[in-house]
Amino acid sequence: MAISDVQQYMHLSDEEIELLGTELDAIRKEVEDSRGAADAAYINRLIRIQRYLAVAGRVTLMLGTQTKKSRVPAAVVGGTLLGLHKILENMEIGHNVMHGQWDWMNDPNIHSSTWDWDTASPAAAWKHSHNYVHHTFTNIVGKDKDVGYEIMRVDPKQDWEPRFLAQPVVNVLLMLAFEWGVALHDLDLEAVRKGTKSPKMLLADLKGIRGKMIRQVVKDYIAFPALSGPKGFKATLWANVTANVVRNIWSNAII
């Protein structure tokens, strides 16, 4: 539930706020004390599975698309494996690692300060828009940019505008190209319009997106299709496109 009038929810006394804080601190300590080897084994195992899926998908596409008979089945199987790999990497691993969920392990390879993910949004920009803005002002209309992503009306507390009549179409387009929508969302163009974000900061963010865009396009739409050779290029290209779209639809549905 989104809210637009924060004041009406600020009804707790100082003593009640202090008690709530104490209870939340106790829950946090209980969770922190429960962390251990089983948790570390879980995230390491999940990362291995995700990478095995990636390797299996790439190998299937490179080898299986060389004959006309096996080309379509290989594209389907390879695209499915890559889609699963990208879903796990994006939603279960990247999101949580960059949240700082696994920083307690002090593993430099699984840490919010070093992790980057297989998606168009630069890690630094996403961590600001998600970890800080979204989780500081969760569901507050006008503060939490995740409420409608500034392009859709998803809650009655948001003012209605005629442009929202197009949002069934807008949402489908966003769903199919969600990784790029998130990257643009992280730019926070509204802050630029209001003057709270400088053009210099916007330019730096755009450079970050450009770098990710080049790597994503070269990796999925040029390099790996090329590794499948002339016979398998097109099938591998479409398998990669499908894997990214599947990941985008999944992420959009979850978020």
Tab-separated table of N, CA, C and O in Angstrom, residues 163-245:
chain	number	residue	atom	x	y	z
A	163	ARG	N	-2.121	10.530	-19.500
A	163	ARG	CA	-1.107	9.652	-20.091
A	163	ARG	C	-1.188	8.226	-19.564
A	163	ARG	O	-0.717	7.283	-20.210
A	164	PHE	N	-1.831	8.056	-18.408
A	164	PHE	CA	-1.924	6.718	-17.835
A	164	PHE	C	-2.900	5.819	-18.601
A	164	PHE	O	-2.933	4.610	-18.372
A	165	LEU	N	-3.691	6.391	-19.513
A	165	LEU	CA	-4.568	5.570	-20.345
A	165	LEU	C	-3.761	4.607	-21.218
A	165	LEU	O	-4.253	3.554	-21.611
A	166	ALA	N	-2.522	4.978	-21.500
A	166	ALA	CA	-1.672	4.152	-22.366
A	166	ALA	C	-0.864	3.132	-21.590
A	166	ALA	O	-0.102	2.365	-22.187
A	167	GLN	N	-1.040	3.055	-20.276
A	167	GLN	CA	-0.114	2.234	-19.513
A	167	GLN	C	-0.258	0.727	-19.734
A	167	GLN	O	0.726	0.004	-19.508
A	168	PRO	N	-1.389	0.172	-20.196
A	168	PRO	CA	-1.364	-1.253	-20.560
A	168	PRO	C	-0.331	-1.550	-21.644
A	168	PRO	O	0.371	-2.557	-21.582
A	169	VAL	N	-0.229	-0.649	-22.620
A	169	VAL	CA	0.776	-0.814	-23.674
A	169	VAL	C	2.168	-0.513	-23.124
A	169	VAL	O	3.131	-1.241	-23.398
A	170	VAL	N	2.261	0.543	-22.333
A	170	VAL	CA	3.550	0.931	-21.756
A	170	VAL	C	4.113	-0.189	-20.896
A	170	VAL	O	5.313	-0.505	-20.949
A	171	ASN	N	3.253	-0.835	-20.114
A	171	ASN	CA	3.731	-1.899	-19.229
A	171	ASN	C	4.224	-3.106	-20.014
A	171	ASN	O	5.198	-3.749	-19.622
A	172	VAL	N	3.560	-3.433	-21.124
A	172	VAL	CA	4.019	-4.551	-21.944
A	172	VAL	C	5.406	-4.250	-22.510
A	172	VAL	O	6.301	-5.093	-22.496
A	173	LEU	N	5.586	-3.018	-23.016
A	173	LEU	CA	6.890	-2.630	-23.559
A	173	LEU	C	7.963	-2.649	-22.467
A	173	LEU	O	9.082	-3.108	-22.680
A	174	LEU	N	7.598	-2.137	-21.279
A	174	LEU	CA	8.540	-2.154	-20.149
A	174	LEU	C	8.885	-3.579	-19.757
A	174	LEU	O	10.053	-3.889	-19.489
A	175	MET	N	7.888	-4.451	-19.743
A	175	MET	CA	8.105	-5.843	-19.366
A	175	MET	C	9.098	-6.534	-20.299
A	175	MET	O	9.992	-7.249	-19.847
A	176	LEU	N	8.956	-6.297	-21.591
A	176	LEU	CA	9.818	-6.968	-22.563
A	176	LEU	C	11.251	-6.444	-22.525
A	176	LEU	O	12.189	-7.183	-22.800
A	177	ALA	N	11.408	-5.166	-22.196
A	177	ALA	CA	12.741	-4.547	-22.172
A	177	ALA	C	13.076	-4.060	-20.768
A	177	ALA	O	13.669	-2.995	-20.581
A	178	PHE	N	12.747	-4.876	-19.766
A	178	PHE	CA	12.789	-4.402	-18.388
A	178	PHE	C	14.174	-3.988	-17.919
A	178	PHE	O	14.327	-3.028	-17.170
A	179	GLU	N	15.220	-4.720	-18.323
A	179	GLU	CA	16.563	-4.356	-17.852
A	179	GLU	C	16.944	-2.953	-18.301
A	179	GLU	O	17.599	-2.207	-17.574
A	180	TRP	N	16.497	-2.559	-19.497
A	180	TRP	CA	16.795	-1.217	-19.998
A	180	TRP	C	15.914	-0.185	-19.305
A	180	TRP	O	16.348	0.945	-19.050
A	181	GLY	N	14.674	-0.573	-18.980
A	181	GLY	CA	13.804	0.330	-18.238
A	181	GLY	C	14.341	0.627	-16.854
A	181	GLY	O	14.287	1.769	-16.384
A	182	VAL	N	14.883	-0.388	-16.188
A	182	VAL	CA	15.476	-0.194	-14.858
A	182	VAL	C	16.689	0.730	-14.951
A	182	VAL	O	16.885	1.612	-14.111
A	183	ALA	N	17.497	0.528	-15.981
A	183	ALA	CA	18.689	1.369	-16.154
A	183	ALA	C	18.294	2.834	-16.325
A	183	ALA	O	18.901	3.735	-15.719
A	184	LEU	N	17.270	3.096	-17.140
A	184	LEU	CA	16.805	4.477	-17.334
A	184	LEU	C	16.151	5.012	-16.066
A	184	LEU	O	16.311	6.182	-15.718
A	185	HIS	N	15.432	4.157	-15.368
A	185	HIS	CA	14.796	4.548	-14.106
A	185	HIS	C	15.835	5.015	-13.091
A	185	HIS	O	15.622	5.987	-12.362
A	186	ASP	N	16.979	4.310	-13.057
A	186	ASP	CA	18.030	4.652	-12.092
A	186	ASP	C	18.652	6.017	-12.367
A	186	ASP	O	19.320	6.576	-11.489
A	187	LEU	N	18.440	6.570	-13.572
A	187	LEU	CA	18.978	7.901	-13.874
A	187	LEU	C	18.301	8.986	-13.053
A	187	LEU	O	18.875	10.046	-12.823
A	188	ASP	N	17.050	8.738	-12.620
A	188	ASP	CA	16.261	9.705	-11.846
A	188	ASP	C	16.187	11.053	-12.582
A	188	ASP	O	16.664	12.088	-12.108
A	189	LEU	N	15.553	11.020	-13.759
A	189	LEU	CA	15.440	12.230	-14.581
A	189	LEU	C	14.597	13.304	-13.908
A	189	LEU	O	14.771	14.488	-14.177
A	190	GLU	N	13.684	12.884	-13.019
A	190	GLU	CA	12.878	13.868	-12.303
A	190	GLU	C	13.758	14.746	-11.419
A	190	GLU	O	13.543	15.956	-11.312
A	191	ALA	N	14.768	14.140	-10.791
A	191	ALA	CA	15.692	14.920	-9.959
A	191	ALA	C	16.480	15.911	-10.807
A	191	ALA	O	16.784	17.025	-10.368
A	192	VAL	N	16.796	15.510	-12.044
A	192	VAL	CA	17.495	16.429	-12.953
A	192	VAL	C	16.595	17.602	-13.294
A	192	VAL	O	17.032	18.765	-13.290
A	193	ARG	N	15.313	17.322	-13.573
A	193	ARG	CA	14.362	18.390	-13.903
A	193	ARG	C	14.165	19.348	-12.733
A	193	ARG	O	14.011	20.557	-12.920
A	194	LYS	N	14.187	18.803	-11.509
A	194	LYS	CA	13.979	19.633	-10.324
A	194	LYS	C	15.249	20.363	-9.903
A	194	LYS	O	15.207	21.233	-9.024
A	195	GLY	N	16.383	19.994	-10.494
A	195	GLY	CA	17.634	20.654	-10.157
A	195	GLY	C	18.350	20.075	-8.963
A	195	GLY	O	19.354	20.638	-8.513
A	196	THR	N	17.866	18.950	-8.435
A	196	THR	CA	18.529	18.322	-7.286
A	196	THR	C	19.612	17.338	-7.715
A	196	THR	O	20.330	16.804	-6.870
A	197	LYS	N	19.694	17.092	-9.015
A	197	LYS	CA	20.746	16.255	-9.562
A	197	LYS	C	21.396	17.015	-10.704
A	197	LYS	O	20.718	17.455	-11.637
A	198	SER	N	22.707	17.177	-10.643
A	198	SER	CA	23.411	18.009	-11.617
A	198	SER	C	23.560	17.293	-12.964
A	198	SER	O	23.597	16.059	-13.022
A	199	PRO	N	23.658	18.053	-14.046
A	199	PRO	CA	23.926	17.447	-15.358
A	199	PRO	C	25.214	16.635	-15.371
A	199	PRO	O	25.321	15.643	-16.093
A	200	LYS	N	26.197	17.033	-14.560
A	200	LYS	CA	27.452	16.296	-14.478
A	200	LYS	C	27.215	14.890	-13.927
A	200	LYS	O	27.787	13.904	-14.417
A	201	MET	N	26.367	14.793	-12.903
A	201	MET	CA	26.047	13.489	-12.329
A	201	MET	C	25.271	12.640	-13.334
A	201	MET	O	25.494	11.439	-13.447
A	202	LEU	N	24.357	13.286	-14.070
A	202	LEU	CA	23.599	12.571	-15.093
A	202	LEU	C	24.530	12.029	-16.172
A	202	LEU	O	24.383	10.876	-16.615
A	203	LEU	N	25.499	12.840	-16.588
A	203	LEU	CA	26.451	12.414	-17.616
A	203	LEU	C	27.263	11.212	-17.140
A	203	LEU	O	27.504	10.274	-17.908
A	204	ALA	N	27.663	11.237	-15.875
A	204	ALA	CA	28.423	10.102	-15.322
A	204	ALA	C	27.576	8.830	-15.334
A	204	ALA	O	28.071	7.744	-15.667
A	205	ASP	N	26.289	8.959	-14.983
A	205	ASP	CA	25.395	7.801	-14.998
A	205	ASP	C	25.193	7.285	-16.421
A	205	ASP	O	25.137	6.075	-16.657
A	206	LEU	N	25.060	8.209	-17.371
A	206	LEU	CA	24.876	7.818	-18.767
A	206	LEU	C	26.108	7.070	-19.294
A	206	LEU	O	25.981	6.115	-20.061
A	207	LYS	N	27.284	7.502	-18.869
A	207	LYS	CA	28.507	6.796	-19.269
A	207	LYS	C	28.516	5.379	-18.713
A	207	LYS	O	28.959	4.436	-19.383
A	208	GLY	N	28.033	5.229	-17.472
A	208	GLY	CA	27.964	3.903	-16.870
A	208	GLY	C	27.014	2.996	-17.637
A	208	GLY	O	27.323	1.829	-17.897
A	209	ILE	N	25.843	3.531	-18.012
A	209	ILE	CA	24.877	2.746	-18.790
A	209	ILE	C	25.446	2.404	-20.156
A	209	ILE	O	25.273	1.288	-20.656
A	210	ARG	N	26.139	3.366	-20.769
A	210	ARG	CA	26.729	3.114	-22.086
A	210	ARG	C	27.723	1.950	-22.020
A	210	ARG	O	27.723	1.064	-22.887
A	211	GLY	N	28.535	1.942	-20.962
A	211	GLY	CA	29.499	0.858	-20.805
A	211	GLY	C	28.815	-0.490	-20.647
A	211	GLY	O	29.212	-1.484	-21.264
A	212	LYS	N	27.769	-0.537	-19.794
A	212	LYS	CA	27.033	-1.783	-19.614
A	212	LYS	C	26.333	-2.187	-20.907
A	212	LYS	O	26.273	-3.373	-21.258
A	213	MET	N	25.758	-1.219	-21.613
A	213	MET	CA	25.045	-1.507	-22.855
A	213	MET	C	25.976	-2.141	-23.877
A	213	MET	O	25.635	-3.144	-24.518
A	214	ILE	N	27.170	-1.584	-24.024
A	214	ILE	CA	28.133	-2.120	-24.984
A	214	ILE	C	28.503	-3.551	-24.623
A	214	ILE	O	28.521	-4.444	-25.472
A	215	ARG	N	28.773	-3.792	-23.327
A	215	ARG	CA	29.149	-5.142	-22.899
A	215	ARG	C	28.006	-6.136	-23.103
A	215	ARG	O	28.223	-7.262	-23.560
A	216	GLN	N	26.787	-5.711	-22.776
A	216	GLN	CA	25.641	-6.606	-22.926
A	216	GLN	C	25.399	-6.960	-24.386
A	216	GLN	O	25.180	-8.118	-24.734
A	217	VAL	N	25.398	-5.959	-25.237
A	217	VAL	CA	25.120	-6.174	-26.657
A	217	VAL	C	26.210	-7.021	-27.301
A	217	VAL	O	25.928	-7.968	-28.049
A	218	VAL	N	27.473	-6.689	-27.014
A	218	VAL	CA	28.582	-7.447	-27.608
A	218	VAL	C	28.550	-8.891	-27.132
A	218	VAL	O	28.711	-9.835	-27.931
A	219	LYS	N	28.325	-9.103	-25.840
A	219	LYS	CA	28.350	-10.460	-25.276
A	219	LYS	C	27.236	-11.330	-25.850
A	219	LYS	O	27.496	-12.427	-26.360
A	220	ASP	N	25.989	-10.857	-25.736
A	220	ASP	CA	24.843	-11.704	-26.079
A	220	ASP	C	24.464	-11.682	-27.558
A	220	ASP	O	23.913	-12.661	-28.059
A	221	TYR	N	24.757	-10.581	-28.238
A	221	TYR	CA	24.234	-10.444	-29.597
A	221	TYR	C	25.309	-10.441	-30.686
A	221	TYR	O	24.991	-10.401	-31.861
A	222	ILE	N	26.576	-10.488	-30.255
A	222	ILE	CA	27.652	-10.541	-31.252
A	222	ILE	C	28.625	-11.678	-30.946
A	222	ILE	O	28.801	-12.601	-31.760
A	223	ALA	N	29.268	-11.620	-29.776
A	223	ALA	CA	30.348	-12.555	-29.467
A	223	ALA	C	29.875	-14.011	-29.401
A	223	ALA	O	30.408	-14.879	-30.104
A	224	PHE	N	28.889	-14.305	-28.547
A	224	PHE	CA	28.462	-15.695	-28.406
A	224	PHE	C	27.776	-16.234	-29.666
A	224	PHE	O	28.008	-17.391	-30.035
A	225	PRO	N	26.942	-15.460	-30.355
A	225	PRO	CA	26.443	-15.966	-31.645
A	225	PRO	C	27.577	-16.253	-32.633
A	225	PRO	O	27.529	-17.238	-33.370
A	226	ALA	N	28.617	-15.404	-32.624
A	226	ALA	CA	29.748	-15.617	-33.526
A	226	ALA	C	30.483	-16.912	-33.202
A	226	ALA	O	30.983	-17.598	-34.106
A	227	LEU	N	30.545	-17.271	-31.917
A	227	LEU	CA	31.208	-18.516	-31.518
A	227	LEU	C	30.473	-19.747	-32.043
A	227	LEU	O	31.062	-20.827	-32.139
A	228	SER	N	29.199	-19.588	-32.370
A	228	SER	CA	28.435	-20.695	-32.951
A	228	SER	C	28.680	-20.829	-34.450
A	228	SER	O	28.177	-21.776	-35.068
A	229	GLY	N	29.451	-19.890	-35.025
A	229	GLY	CA	29.779	-19.969	-36.439
A	229	GLY	C	28.635	-19.528	-37.331
A	229	GLY	O	27.521	-19.255	-36.861
A	230	PRO	N	28.866	-19.479	-38.624
A	230	PRO	CA	27.845	-19.027	-39.581
A	230	PRO	C	26.569	-19.868	-39.529
A	230	PRO	O	25.470	-19.342	-39.678
A	231	LYS	N	26.697	-21.169	-39.302
A	231	LYS	CA	25.528	-22.043	-39.290
A	231	LYS	C	24.639	-21.803	-38.068
A	231	LYS	O	23.413	-21.920	-38.162
A	232	GLY	N	25.269	-21.517	-36.946
A	232	GLY	CA	24.492	-21.381	-35.711
A	232	GLY	C	24.286	-19.961	-35.234
A	232	GLY	O	23.676	-19.750	-34.181
A	233	PHE	N	24.793	-18.973	-35.986
A	233	PHE	CA	24.746	-17.579	-35.532
A	233	PHE	C	23.312	-17.138	-35.246
A	233	PHE	O	23.013	-16.632	-34.161
A	234	LYS	N	22.432	-17.302	-36.212
A	234	LYS	CA	21.069	-16.786	-36.067
A	234	LYS	C	20.317	-17.488	-34.944
A	234	LYS	O	19.621	-16.844	-34.144
A	235	ALA	N	20.453	-18.818	-34.860
A	235	ALA	CA	19.753	-19.568	-33.810
A	235	ALA	C	20.246	-19.163	-32.424
A	235	ALA	O	19.455	-19.004	-31.481
A	236	THR	N	21.555	-18.999	-32.288
A	236	THR	CA	22.121	-18.582	-31.001
A	236	THR	C	21.700	-17.160	-30.652
A	236	THR	O	21.388	-16.858	-29.489
A	237	LEU	N	21.677	-16.295	-31.663
A	237	LEU	CA	21.234	-14.914	-31.428
A	237	LEU	C	19.812	-14.885	-30.882
A	237	LEU	O	19.537	-14.215	-29.870
A	238	TRP	N	18.908	-15.610	-31.509
A	238	TRP	CA	17.520	-15.609	-31.062
A	238	TRP	C	17.357	-16.297	-29.715
A	238	TRP	O	16.490	-15.907	-28.911
A	239	ALA	N	18.171	-17.298	-29.435
A	239	ALA	CA	18.130	-17.942	-28.116
A	239	ALA	C	18.547	-16.959	-27.031
A	239	ALA	O	17.947	-16.911	-25.947
A	240	ASN	N	19.572	-16.151	-27.318
A	240	ASN	CA	20.029	-15.148	-26.355
A	240	ASN	C	18.985	-14.053	-26.149
A	240	ASN	O	18.747	-13.597	-25.023
A	241	VAL	N	18.372	-13.617	-27.239
A	241	VAL	CA	17.309	-12.615	-27.139
A	241	VAL	C	16.170	-13.153	-26.276
A	241	VAL	O	15.659	-12.470	-25.373
A	242	THR	N	15.780	-14.412	-26.553
A	242	THR	CA	14.687	-15.031	-25.798
A	242	THR	C	15.032	-15.148	-24.317
A	242	THR	O	14.193	-14.873	-23.442
A	243	ALA	N	16.267	-15.540	-24.003
A	243	ALA	CA	16.694	-15.667	-22.598
A	243	ALA	C	16.602	-14.324	-21.883
A	243	ALA	O	16.139	-14.251	-20.735
A	244	ASN	N	17.026	-13.263	-22.545
A	244	ASN	CA	16.957	-11.939	-21.930
A	244	ASN	C	15.514	-11.479	-21.743
A	244	ASN	O	15.170	-10.878	-20.718
A	245	VAL	N	14.656	-11.753	-22.726
A	245	VAL	CA	13.252	-11.361	-22.617
A	245	VAL	C	12.566	-12.143	-21.493
A	245	VAL	O	11.797	-11.570	-20.706
